[in-house]
CSV table of C-alpha atoms in Angstrom, one decimal:
chain,number,residue,atom,x,y,z
A,23,UNK,CA,0.1,-3.0,11.7
A,24,UNK,CA,0.1,0.3,9.8
A,25,UNK,CA,3.0,0.6,7.4
A,26,UNK,CA,5.6,3.2,8.3
A,27,UNK,CA,5.5,6.1,5.9
A,28,UNK,CA,7.2,9.3,4.8
A,29,UNK,CA,10.8,8.2,5.7
A,30,UNK,CA,12.9,5.2,4.9
A,31,UNK,CA,13.7,3.6,8.2
A,32,UNK,CA,16.2,0.9,9.1
A,33,UNK,CA,13.3,-1.3,10.5
A,34,UNK,CA,11.5,-0.9,7.2
A,35,UNK,CA,14.4,-2.2,5.2
A,36,UNK,CA,15.3,-4.9,7.7
A,37,UNK,CA,11.8,-6.4,7.5
A,38,UNK,CA,12.4,-6.9,3.8
A,39,UNK,CA,15.7,-8.7,4.5
A,40,UNK,CA,14.2,-11.8,6.1
A,41,UNK,CA,15.5,-14.0,3.2
A,42,UNK,CA,18.9,-12.5,3.9
A,43,UNK,CA,18.9,-13.3,7.7
A,44,UNK,CA,17.9,-9.6,8.3
A,45,UNK,CA,21.3,-8.5,7.1
A,46,UNK,CA,20.8,-5.3,5.1
A,47,UNK,CA,24.4,-4.4,4.2
A,48,UNK,CA,24.6,-7.3,1.7
A,49,UNK,CA,21.1,-6.9,0.2
A,50,UNK,CA,20.9,-7.0,-3.6
A,51,UNK,CA,17.2,-6.3,-3.9
A,52,UNK,CA,14.8,-4.1,-1.9
A,53,UNK,CA,11.1,-3.5,-2.5
A,54,UNK,CA,9.8,-0.3,-0.8
A,55,UNK,CA,6.8,0.3,-3.1
A,56,UNK,CA,3.6,1.9,-1.7
A,57,UNK,CA,5.0,3.0,1.6
A,58,UNK,CA,4.1,6.8,1.4
A,59,UNK,CA,7.9,7.6,1.3
A,60,UNK,CA,8.6,11.2,0.6
A,61,UNK,CA,12.4,11.1,0.4
A,62,UNK,CA,15.1,8.7,-0.7
A,63,UNK,CA,17.7,8.4,2.0
A,64,UNK,CA,20.1,6.1,3.8
A,65,UNK,CA,20.0,3.3,1.2
A,66,UNK,CA,23.3,4.3,-0.4
A,67,UNK,CA,24.9,3.8,3.0
A,68,UNK,CA,23.0,0.8,4.3
A,69,UNK,CA,22.8,-1.3,1.1
A,70,UNK,CA,25.8,-0.6,-1.0
A,71,UNK,CA,25.4,-3.9,-2.9
A,72,UNK,CA,21.9,-3.1,-4.2
A,73,UNK,CA,21.2,-4.2,-7.7
A,74,UNK,CA,17.4,-3.8,-7.9
A,75,UNK,CA,15.5,-1.1,-6.1
A,76,UNK,CA,11.7,-0.8,-6.2
A,77,UNK,CA,10.3,2.6,-5.0
A,78,UNK,CA,7.2,2.9,-7.2
A,79,UNK,CA,3.9,4.3,-6.0
A,80,UNK,CA,5.3,6.6,-3.3
A,81,UNK,CA,5.4,10.5,-2.9
A,82,UNK,CA,9.1,11.0,-3.8
A,83,UNK,CA,9.7,14.5,-5.4
A,84,UNK,CA,13.5,14.1,-6.1
A,85,UNK,CA,16.0,11.5,-7.3
A,86,UNK,CA,18.7,11.7,-4.6
A,87,UNK,CA,21.0,9.7,-2.4
A,88,UNK,CA,21.5,6.8,-4.9
A,89,UNK,CA,24.7,8.0,-6.6
A,90,UNK,CA,26.9,5.6,-4.5
A,91,UNK,CA,24.9,2.5,-5.6
A,92,UNK,CA,27.6,1.5,-8.1
A,93,UNK,CA,26.0,-2.0,-8.7
A,94,UNK,CA,22.4,-0.8,-9.2
A,95,UNK,CA,21.0,-2.3,-12.4
A,96,UNK,CA,17.3,-1.5,-12.1
A,97,UNK,CA,15.6,1.5,-10.5
A,98,UNK,CA,11.8,1.7,-10.4
A,99,UNK,CA,10.4,5.1,-9.5
A,100,UNK,CA,7.1,4.9,-11.3
A,101,UNK,CA,4.1,6.8,-9.8
A,102,UNK,CA,6.0,9.3,-7.8
A,103,UNK,CA,6.2,13.2,-7.8
A,104,UNK,CA,9.6,13.5,-9.6
A,105,UNK,CA,10.0,16.5,-11.9
A,106,UNK,CA,13.7,16.4,-12.9
A,107,UNK,CA,16.0,13.6,-14.0
A,108,UNK,CA,19.2,14.0,-11.9
A,109,UNK,CA,21.8,12.6,-9.6
A,110,UNK,CA,22.1,9.2,-11.4
A,111,UNK,CA,25.6,9.7,-12.8
A,112,UNK,CA,27.2,7.6,-10.1
A,113,UNK,CA,25.0,4.6,-10.8
A,114,UNK,CA,27.6,3.1,-13.2
A,115,UNK,CA,25.8,-0.2,-13.8
A,116,UNK,CA,22.3,1.2,-14.4
A,117,UNK,CA,20.5,-0.6,-17.2
A,118,UNK,CA,16.9,0.1,-16.6
A,119,UNK,CA,15.2,3.2,-15.3
A,120,UNK,CA,11.4,3.4,-14.9
A,121,UNK,CA,9.9,6.9,-14.3
A,122,UNK,CA,6.4,6.1,-15.6
A,123,UNK,CA,3.7,8.6,-14.5
A,124,UNK,CA,5.7,11.2,-12.8
A,125,UNK,CA,5.9,14.9,-13.5
A,126,UNK,CA,9.1,15.2,-15.6
A,127,UNK,CA,8.6,18.3,-17.7
A,128,UNK,CA,12.3,19.3,-18.3
A,129,UNK,CA,13.0,16.9,-21.2
A,130,UNK,CA,16.6,18.3,-21.4
A,131,UNK,CA,17.2,16.4,-18.1
A,132,UNK,CA,17.6,13.1,-20.1
A,133,UNK,CA,21.1,14.4,-21.1
A,134,UNK,CA,22.1,13.7,-17.4
A,135,UNK,CA,21.8,10.0,-18.3
A,136,UNK,CA,24.5,10.2,-21.0
A,137,UNK,CA,27.2,9.1,-18.5
A,138,UNK,CA,25.1,5.9,-17.7
A,139,UNK,CA,26.7,4.1,-20.6
A,140,UNK,CA,25.0,0.8,-19.8
A,141,UNK,CA,21.4,2.2,-19.8
A,142,UNK,CA,19.3,0.1,-22.1
A,143,UNK,CA,15.7,0.8,-21.1
A,144,UNK,CA,14.0,4.1,-20.2
A,145,UNK,CA,10.3,4.6,-19.3
A,146,UNK,CA,8.8,8.1,-19.3
A,147,UNK,CA,5.2,7.2,-20.2
A,148,UNK,CA,2.7,9.5,-18.5
A,149,UNK,CA,5.1,12.4,-17.9
A,150,UNK,CA,4.4,15.9,-19.3
A,151,UNK,CA,7.5,15.8,-21.4
A,152,UNK,CA,6.2,13.0,-23.6
A,153,UNK,CA,3.6,15.4,-25.0
A,154,UNK,CA,6.3,17.7,-26.4
A,155,UNK,CA,6.7,17.8,-30.1
A,156,UNK,CA,9.9,16.0,-31.0
A,157,UNK,CA,10.0,14.1,-27.7
A,158,UNK,CA,11.1,10.7,-28.9
A,159,UNK,CA,13.5,12.0,-31.5
A,160,UNK,CA,15.2,14.2,-28.9
A,161,UNK,CA,15.6,11.3,-26.4
A,162,UNK,CA,16.8,8.8,-29.0
A,163,UNK,CA,19.4,11.3,-30.3
A,164,UNK,CA,20.5,12.3,-26.7
A,165,UNK,CA,21.0,8.7,-25.5
A,166,UNK,CA,22.6,6.6,-28.2
A,167,UNK,CA,23.1,3.7,-25.7
A,168,UNK,CA,19.3,3.2,-25.4
A,169,UNK,CA,17.8,0.0,-26.9
A,170,UNK,CA,14.2,0.6,-25.6
A,171,UNK,CA,12.2,3.7,-25.0
A,172,UNK,CA,8.7,3.5,-23.4
A,173,UNK,CA,8.6,-0.2,-24.2
A,174,UNK,CA,9.3,0.3,-27.9
A,175,UNK,CA,12.6,-0.8,-29.4
A,176,UNK,CA,14.9,1.8,-30.9
A,177,UNK,CA,15.8,0.6,-34.3
A,178,UNK,CA,19.1,1.5,-36.1
A,179,UNK,CA,17.2,3.5,-38.8
A,180,UNK,CA,15.4,5.5,-36.1
A,181,UNK,CA,18.7,6.3,-34.4
A,182,UNK,CA,20.1,7.6,-37.6
A,183,UNK,CA,17.0,9.6,-38.4
A,184,UNK,CA,16.9,11.1,-34.9
A,185,UNK,CA,20.2,13.0,-35.7
A,186,UNK,CA,18.7,14.7,-38.7
A,187,UNK,CA,17.3,18.2,-38.0
A,188,UNK,CA,18.3,17.7,-34.3
A,189,UNK,CA,19.1,21.4,-33.8
A,190,UNK,CA,15.6,22.4,-34.8
A,191,UNK,CA,14.1,19.7,-32.5
A,192,UNK,CA,16.3,21.0,-29.6
A,193,UNK,CA,15.0,24.5,-30.2
A,194,UNK,CA,11.3,23.4,-30.2
A,195,UNK,CA,11.9,21.3,-27.1
A,196,UNK,CA,13.5,24.2,-25.3
A,197,UNK,CA,10.5,26.5,-26.1
A,198,UNK,CA,8.0,23.9,-24.9
A,199,UNK,CA,10.1,23.3,-21.8
A,200,UNK,CA,10.1,27.0,-20.9
A,201,UNK,CA,6.4,27.2,-21.3
A,202,UNK,CA,6.0,24.1,-19.0
A,203,UNK,CA,8.2,25.7,-16.4
A,204,UNK,CA,6.1,28.9,-16.4
A,205,UNK,CA,3.0,26.8,-16.0
A,206,UNK,CA,4.5,24.9,-13.1
A,207,UNK,CA,5.5,28.2,-11.4
A,208,UNK,CA,1.9,29.3,-11.6
A,209,UNK,CA,0.7,26.0,-10.2
A,210,UNK,CA,3.1,26.2,-7.3
A,211,UNK,CA,2.1,29.7,-6.5
A,212,UNK,CA,-1.6,28.7,-6.6
A,213,UNK,CA,-0.9,25.7,-4.3
A,214,UNK,CA,0.9,28.0,-1.9
A,215,UNK,CA,-1.9,30.5,-1.8
A,216,UNK,CA,-4.5,27.8,-1.3
A,217,UNK,CA,-2.5,26.3,1.6
A,218,UNK,CA,-2.3,29.7,3.1
A,219,UNK,CA,-6.0,30.4,2.6
A,220,UNK,CA,-5.3,33.4,0.4
A,221,UNK,CA,-7.8,32.6,-2.4
A,222,UNK,CA,-10.3,35.2,-3.2
A,223,UNK,CA,-13.7,34.6,-1.7
A,224,UNK,CA,-16.7,34.4,-4.1
A,225,UNK,CA,-19.7,36.5,-3.1
A,226,UNK,CA,-22.2,34.6,-1.0
A,227,UNK,CA,-19.7,31.9,0.1
A,228,UNK,CA,-18.0,31.0,3.3
A,229,UNK,CA,-14.4,29.9,3.0
A,230,UNK,CA,-13.1,27.0,5.2
A,231,UNK,CA,-9.7,25.8,6.0
A,232,UNK,CA,-7.1,25.2,3.2
A,233,UNK,CA,-8.9,27.9,1.2
A,234,UNK,CA,-11.9,25.6,0.1
A,235,UNK,CA,-15.4,27.0,-0.2
A,236,UNK,CA,-18.2,25.9,2.1
A,237,UNK,CA,-21.9,26.8,1.8
A,238,UNK,CA,-23.9,27.8,4.9
A,239,UNK,CA,-25.5,24.8,6.6
A,240,UNK,CA,-29.3,24.7,7.1
A,241,UNK,CA,-30.8,24.3,10.7
A,242,UNK,CA,-31.6,20.7,9.9
A,243,UNK,CA,-28.0,20.0,8.8
A,244,UNK,CA,-26.7,21.7,12.0
A,245,UNK,CA,-28.6,19.1,14.0
A,246,UNK,CA,-26.5,16.4,12.5
A,247,UNK,CA,-23.4,18.0,14.0
A,248,UNK,CA,-19.8,17.5,13.1
A,249,UNK,CA,-20.4,14.3,11.1
A,250,UNK,CA,-22.2,16.3,8.4
A,251,UNK,CA,-19.5,18.9,8.5
A,252,UNK,CA,-16.8,16.3,7.8
A,253,UNK,CA,-18.9,14.7,5.0
A,254,UNK,CA,-19.4,18.2,3.5
A,255,UNK,CA,-15.7,19.0,3.6
A,256,UNK,CA,-14.9,15.6,2.0
A,257,UNK,CA,-17.3,16.2,-0.9
A,258,UNK,CA,-16.0,19.7,-1.4
A,259,UNK,CA,-12.4,18.4,-1.5
A,260,UNK,CA,-13.0,15.9,-4.2
A,261,UNK,CA,-15.4,18.1,-6.2
A,262,UNK,CA,-13.1,21.2,-6.3
A,263,UNK,CA,-11.2,21.2,-9.6
A,264,UNK,CA,-7.5,21.2,-9.4
A,265,UNK,CA,-4.6,20.5,-11.8
A,266,UNK,CA,-2.9,17.1,-11.7
A,267,UNK,CA,0.4,18.1,-10.1
A,268,UNK,CA,2.8,17.0,-7.4
A,269,UNK,CA,1.1,19.4,-5.0
A,270,UNK,CA,-2.5,18.1,-5.7
A,271,UNK,CA,-1.3,14.5,-5.4
A,272,UNK,CA,0.4,15.2,-2.1
A,273,UNK,CA,-2.7,17.2,-0.9
A,274,UNK,CA,-5.0,14.2,-1.8
A,275,UNK,CA,-2.7,11.9,0.2
A,276,UNK,CA,-2.8,14.2,3.2
A,277,UNK,CA,-6.6,14.4,3.0
A,278,UNK,CA,-6.9,10.6,2.9
A,279,UNK,CA,-4.5,10.2,5.8
A,280,UNK,CA,-6.4,12.7,7.9
A,281,UNK,CA,-9.6,10.8,7.1
A,282,UNK,CA,-8.0,7.5,8.1
A,283,UNK,CA,-6.8,8.9,11.4
A,284,UNK,CA,-10.2,10.3,12.1
A,285,UNK,CA,-11.8,6.9,11.6
A,286,UNK,CA,-9.3,5.2,13.8
A,287,UNK,CA,-10.0,7.8,16.5
A,288,UNK,CA,-13.7,7.2,16.2
A,289,UNK,CA,-13.1,3.5,16.7
A,290,UNK,CA,-11.1,4.1,19.8
A,291,UNK,CA,-14.0,6.2,21.2
A,292,UNK,CA,-16.5,3.5,20.4
A,293,UNK,CA,-15.1,0.1,21.7
A,294,UNK,CA,-16.4,-2.9,20.0
A,295,UNK,CA,-19.2,-4.6,22.0
A,296,UNK,CA,-18.3,-8.0,23.3
A,297,UNK,CA,-19.6,-11.0,21.3
A,298,UNK,CA,-22.8,-12.5,22.9
A,299,UNK,CA,-22.2,-16.2,23.4
A,300,UNK,CA,-24.9,-17.0,26.0
A,301,UNK,CA,-28.0,-14.8,26.3
A,302,UNK,CA,-29.1,-13.2,29.6
A,303,UNK,CA,-31.8,-15.9,29.8
A,304,UNK,CA,-29.1,-18.6,29.6
A,305,UNK,CA,-29.6,-19.7,26.0
A,306,UNK,CA,-26.4,-20.8,24.3
A,307,UNK,CA,-25.9,-19.4,20.8
A,308,UNK,CA,-24.2,-20.9,17.7
A,309,UNK,CA,-21.3,-18.6,16.8
A,310,UNK,CA,-18.9,-19.1,13.8
A,311,UNK,CA,-16.6,-16.0,13.6
A,312,UNK,CA,-13.9,-17.7,11.6
A,313,UNK,CA,-16.4,-19.1,9.1
A,314,UNK,CA,-15.3,-22.7,9.6
A,315,UNK,CA,-17.0,-25.7,7.9
A,316,UNK,CA,-18.1,-28.3,10.4
A,317,UNK,CA,-20.2,-31.4,10.8
A,318,UNK,CA,-21.6,-33.1,13.9
A,319,UNK,CA,-23.0,-36.6,14.2
A,320,UNK,CA,-25.1,-38.1,17.1
A,321,UNK,CA,-23.9,-41.7,17.2
A,322,UNK,CA,-26.4,-43.9,19.0
A,323,UNK,CA,-24.3,-47.0,18.5
A,324,UNK,CA,-21.2,-45.6,20.3
A,325,UNK,CA,-23.2,-43.2,22.5
A,326,UNK,CA,-21.3,-40.1,21.7
A,327,UNK,CA,-21.4,-36.8,19.7
A,328,UNK,CA,-18.6,-36.4,17.1
A,329,UNK,CA,-17.9,-33.0,15.7
A,330,UNK,CA,-15.4,-32.3,12.9
A,331,UNK,CA,-14.1,-28.8,12.3
A,332,UNK,CA,-12.4,-28.1,9.0
A,333,UNK,CA,-9.9,-25.4,7.9
A,334,UNK,CA,-7.5,-26.1,10.8
A,335,UNK,CA,-5.1,-28.4,9.0
A,336,UNK,CA,-2.3,-25.7,8.8
A,337,UNK,CA,-2.9,-24.3,12.3
A,338,UNK,CA,-0.4,-25.0,15.0
A,339,UNK,CA,-2.1,-27.0,17.8
A,340,UNK,CA,-0.8,-24.6,20.5
A,341,UNK,CA,-3.0,-21.8,18.9
A,342,UNK,CA,-6.2,-23.8,19.4
A,343,UNK,CA,-8.1,-23.7,22.7
A,344,UNK,CA,-11.0,-26.1,23.1
A,345,UNK,CA,-13.7,-26.0,25.8
A,346,UNK,CA,-16.4,-28.7,26.0
A,347,UNK,CA,-19.5,-28.1,28.3
A,348,UNK,CA,-22.5,-30.4,28.7
A,349,UNK,CA,-24.6,-28.5,26.1
A,350,UNK,CA,-22.1,-26.8,23.8
A,351,UNK,CA,-18.5,-27.0,22.5
A,352,UNK,CA,-16.3,-23.9,22.0
A,353,UNK,CA,-13.1,-23.6,19.9
A,354,UNK,CA,-11.0,-20.4,20.0
A,355,UNK,CA,-8.3,-19.8,17.4
A,356,UNK,CA,-6.4,-16.5,17.4
A,357,UNK,CA,-9.2,-14.8,19.3
A,358,UNK,CA,-11.9,-15.9,16.9
A,359,UNK,CA,-14.7,-18.0,18.4
A,360,UNK,CA,-16.4,-21.0,17.0
A,361,UNK,CA,-19.3,-22.2,19.3
A,362,UNK,CA,-21.8,-25.0,18.5
A,363,UNK,CA,-24.8,-26.1,20.5
A,364,UNK,CA,-24.7,-29.9,20.9
A,365,UNK,CA,-27.6,-32.1,19.9
A,366,UNK,CA,-27.4,-34.0,23.2
A,367,UNK,CA,-25.9,-33.6,26.6
A,368,UNK,CA,-22.3,-34.9,26.9
A,369,UNK,CA,-19.6,-35.7,29.4
A,370,UNK,CA,-17.0,-32.9,29.3
A,371,UNK,CA,-14.5,-34.8,31.5
A,372,UNK,CA,-14.5,-37.8,29.1
A,373,UNK,CA,-14.4,-35.8,25.9
A,374,UNK,CA,-11.3,-35.7,23.6
A,375,UNK,CA,-10.1,-33.2,21.0
A,376,UNK,CA,-7.6,-34.5,18.5
A,377,UNK,CA,-6.2,-33.8,15.0
A,378,UNK,CA,-7.1,-36.1,12.2
A,379,UNK,CA,-4.0,-37.7,10.7
A,380,UNK,CA,-5.4,-37.8,7.2
A,381,UNK,CA,-7.2,-34.4,6.9
A,382,UNK,CA,-5.7,-32.3,9.8
A,383,UNK,CA,-9.3,-31.4,10.9
A,384,UNK,CA,-10.1,-31.0,14.5
A,385,UNK,CA,-12.2,-33.9,15.8
A,386,UNK,CA,-14.2,-33.6,19.0
A,387,UNK,CA,-15.4,-36.9,20.5
A,388,UNK,CA,-17.9,-36.3,23.3
A,389,UNK,CA,-19.6,-39.2,25.2
A,390,UNK,CA,-23.3,-38.7,25.9
A,391,UNK,CA,-24.8,-38.7,29.4
A,392,UNK,CA,-28.2,-39.8,30.7
A,393,UNK,CA,-28.8,-38.4,34.1
A,394,UNK,CA,-25.5,-37.0,35.5
A,395,UNK,CA,-23.9,-33.8,34.4
A,396,UNK,CA,-20.2,-33.0,34.7
A,397,UNK,CA,-18.7,-29.6,34.0
A,398,UNK,CA,-15.0,-29.7,33.0
A,399,UNK,CA,-13.0,-28.7,30.0
A,400,UNK,CA,-11.6,-31.0,27.3
A,401,UNK,CA,-7.9,-31.2,26.9
A,402,UNK,CA,-6.6,-30.5,23.4
A,403,UNK,CA,-4.1,-33.3,22.7
A,404,UNK,CA,-1.5,-33.4,20.0
A,405,UNK,CA,-2.1,-37.1,19.4
A,406,UNK,CA,-3.0,-38.0,15.9
A,407,UNK,CA,-6.5,-39.4,15.2
A,408,UNK,CA,-7.5,-41.0,11.9
């Protein structure tokens, strides 16, 4: 099933509360990583006892709606689209905050964490602000409660040294912050114009949707139809230079989502052909969709064919369907077919299918026939066979 994305839903949280009898109000830990979530919401009302919250690898642009989580100790927001550190003052118990690889460029935002007196670990690796001159000194001086910054311990001597010349460091940080804000404003405006198709068109080019350039297709390419057009748009999308920004990351996600939906639509249009088990000429085929390991023995002494099918020891018996015919045996497990052509003709009505007590493998015992042929199915028994 496709994971639910964009919004935090009650069903999404409840599915992660199986260990808590699906009760979400008393949950202490929730993992919602890699769910395409674009906004933090509801959790501060549904899960007031949360201590650990994993939201990494989503598309979240703002820290919000977590201020009432008084017991929250660890918040992981790595690999999102966050630009400002804010709205965490109410998280009284917060000890660890992970903002690795986001887009935090306003370094002064760390001062919003001064009221989080229990904060001991902060991760800002991969954010634009870490490239500012004086970055570490500014953060260490601003947050005296920190013990670790970006995985490196803050020593007592470093804390004392961070206070020296702090006013000059603050001035430099403010200048770099303003330059970053101006650059972000330009990126936002460029992204807006691109989305509106307002880019200037280079001479000799055709512009497609979303403001991307497309060359004119040749007659041969036209014959390939819409498939080539889609391939061309995909190549142009990834080959067009763009800054690494929240907008470009969101655009790439949208592009991949559209591509996924198009593939699913194509699959719906082209239903999968049914598996051939017996040819039009009546020849039975060997089929092993689940890739089972099996053995079969033609026992002349006992006058029967014995077939052992492995990899079923953890499978519930009710999920296994067995059909024995005079010339072949078929086992269906969760819609996947295992079919084997038998080395000799057998009696279906006298055949048995049991589970081995020692290995759990499926054991088919099929008596051989000489002249008569019976067509009936074997009954799968839950009796144990050693």
